[in-house]
């Protein structure tokens, strides 16, 4: 999509020279049929419901300390204009191998009743690093800022306490199943996150997350620990401090090998052919049952001025003798770093896993979890993405109720009304079991650890390749559990909901944001109680990510104090050169209104007609969330609709957000684009000024600046990358509610007629050209100039 034009859904190739092409098909047509065998293990045995949630206390982990080898710094030389960056070239002989550095070892799970928390000591702030050497030149948009542009406002930041609602002791104990054995890997990762671009120094910031457990290594491949020597090698290296207990009180244990990330970023050298830059990891947290330690290595690299480069990196972990021997014995990973003059390429995804509610027959008809994911990786191989924007659903927490039912039984008893549920106490056993579940379910969904079906394995393999080679920026949606925040207040405020929310948010922070409570706001740039962030993708595009799940209540998606903080920081962190602001939310802001549909469902439910309606629409009796009730006796339709920005419950909040962004676009003369997912269908729409409005800015060219209509905002909505597309009843309901409607007296709200044909080149089902129920992803590409070639930063979007 160019400027205010509707997005293209064509199946033709991209314009010549772009190097990227549109997926030839989405959903089942995205790839040729593939033989799919029967599940290797039923979901009911998913590592014995992830094994393990019920195991008795075991020996605690020993004290931990950062260890490793001296760090090295690659000396930088500069050529006129920037640095002595060699022309980009593929690094020869590099392969992307398994994410495990040693064979898995069967390990019996053990549980500690006391939660062991290990938090990292604060890192040195970026603001304390020296600027580039005198005489260094920068591409347009980079370099030290003009102090007169804007000033940084002072604002407080709320803390994100992941250990709230700790229960009293003495609660009833329940009989636990027999311990099961899991095959756990000694190292998991890496996970590559995009953090930010520092324009003043022309630097790229990212982080790599690793999970290690030395006790799972066989003694024959586990060298004895030696004291880690941390050398100050300058800005190319970072050191680590492991913190136990209170942040800021770091200890220096001597029995833990510290992972080190070795990076080759000149585009010419690679493992074994040049001296790498080394970045030592720091321990964030140690999980109390399986003793996995979460390590974060902060990566800072200079942006080349003209030509983007392939960056190679390896993980050096001294505990694994096989990986220590030579560079050739370790896996090598590649990602593409943009240049200062590059146009950024981004992919946008949603819902990367099947819901447990999707039957096996539907999974088989969709050819499993891999076809669309493979297509995304093929595009990445052809013309690598610089950032992967995840709009939610990278992890699905729906199984927490089933797999932890044994310990959550007092809350889930049938016949118990929700008022009584709200008085059930959150116990230590509940907290321990839920924490074990989130860890093991992340390992299963992301890395295939434990029991996975044949239909899931391909998607998990694709996901691992993607998180290793595409720097990601994720936002949460179903990461706590689907529908969290949209239940009635008596459930939302209950101790059990609050306890699960606390642990789910903690593991989202660890796996997807590489942070922990106490560091998320102070060091890692997140805002408010959740994971709101502002990132710069070069000088012309900025990314505002709104966490619409962690703080959600039925009365409000984001706390009003958080809005004040976010919009204050938006003024401070978005550079004056920005021409595009991409706002990432899990749910689309421009989408069919649900008010009429809510009224229809309430009437059908009260008259007992929901089954008849489902049969009339689908032509058969099928499972459908719109006519079902959940385990708490609440309508699944009501909970689903309450999730939407367009729900009647969020009407005023939605208006506030849009008006605030319109005001920002007017003052900064920039475009605003929404990128969302969650709804499992593809759509596109817009806000824009009514042409007959006296306040239409297009009638006053002397006032309009760069953007002809500051009220014009494009909504881009992708369906699930893996999840089953919306069914016929859901799509018809959206279409029924998707009529054009005024947003306010000056702003029009409308969905585009985007899909003239389906991906099979036939007419779309039911003639619905606004919504398409196919699995998909999106691609966003920056361009040099706008239509008048007056200012850089135009965006194009492709499905």
CSV table of C-alpha atoms in Angstrom, one decimal, residues 8 11 33 81 122 149 195 206 352 437 502 575 672 725 792:
chain,number,residue,atom,x,y,z
A,8,UNK,CA,-2.8,-4.8,-2.3
A,11,UNK,CA,-1.0,-12.7,-6.0
A,33,UNK,CA,0.3,-31.1,-0.1
A,81,UNK,CA,32.1,9.2,5.8
A,122,UNK,CA,21.5,-3.0,36.6
A,149,UNK,CA,14.2,19.9,18.8
A,195,UNK,CA,15.7,-3.6,20.9
A,206,UNK,CA,19.5,-6.1,20.2
A,352,UNK,CA,1.9,-18.8,15.6
A,437,UNK,CA,3.6,-25.2,33.5
A,502,UNK,CA,1.5,-12.4,37.5
A,575,UNK,CA,12.7,11.8,16.6
A,672,UNK,CA,0.0,6.7,11.6
A,725,UNK,CA,-8.9,-19.2,10.1
A,792,UNK,CA,11.6,10.0,2.8
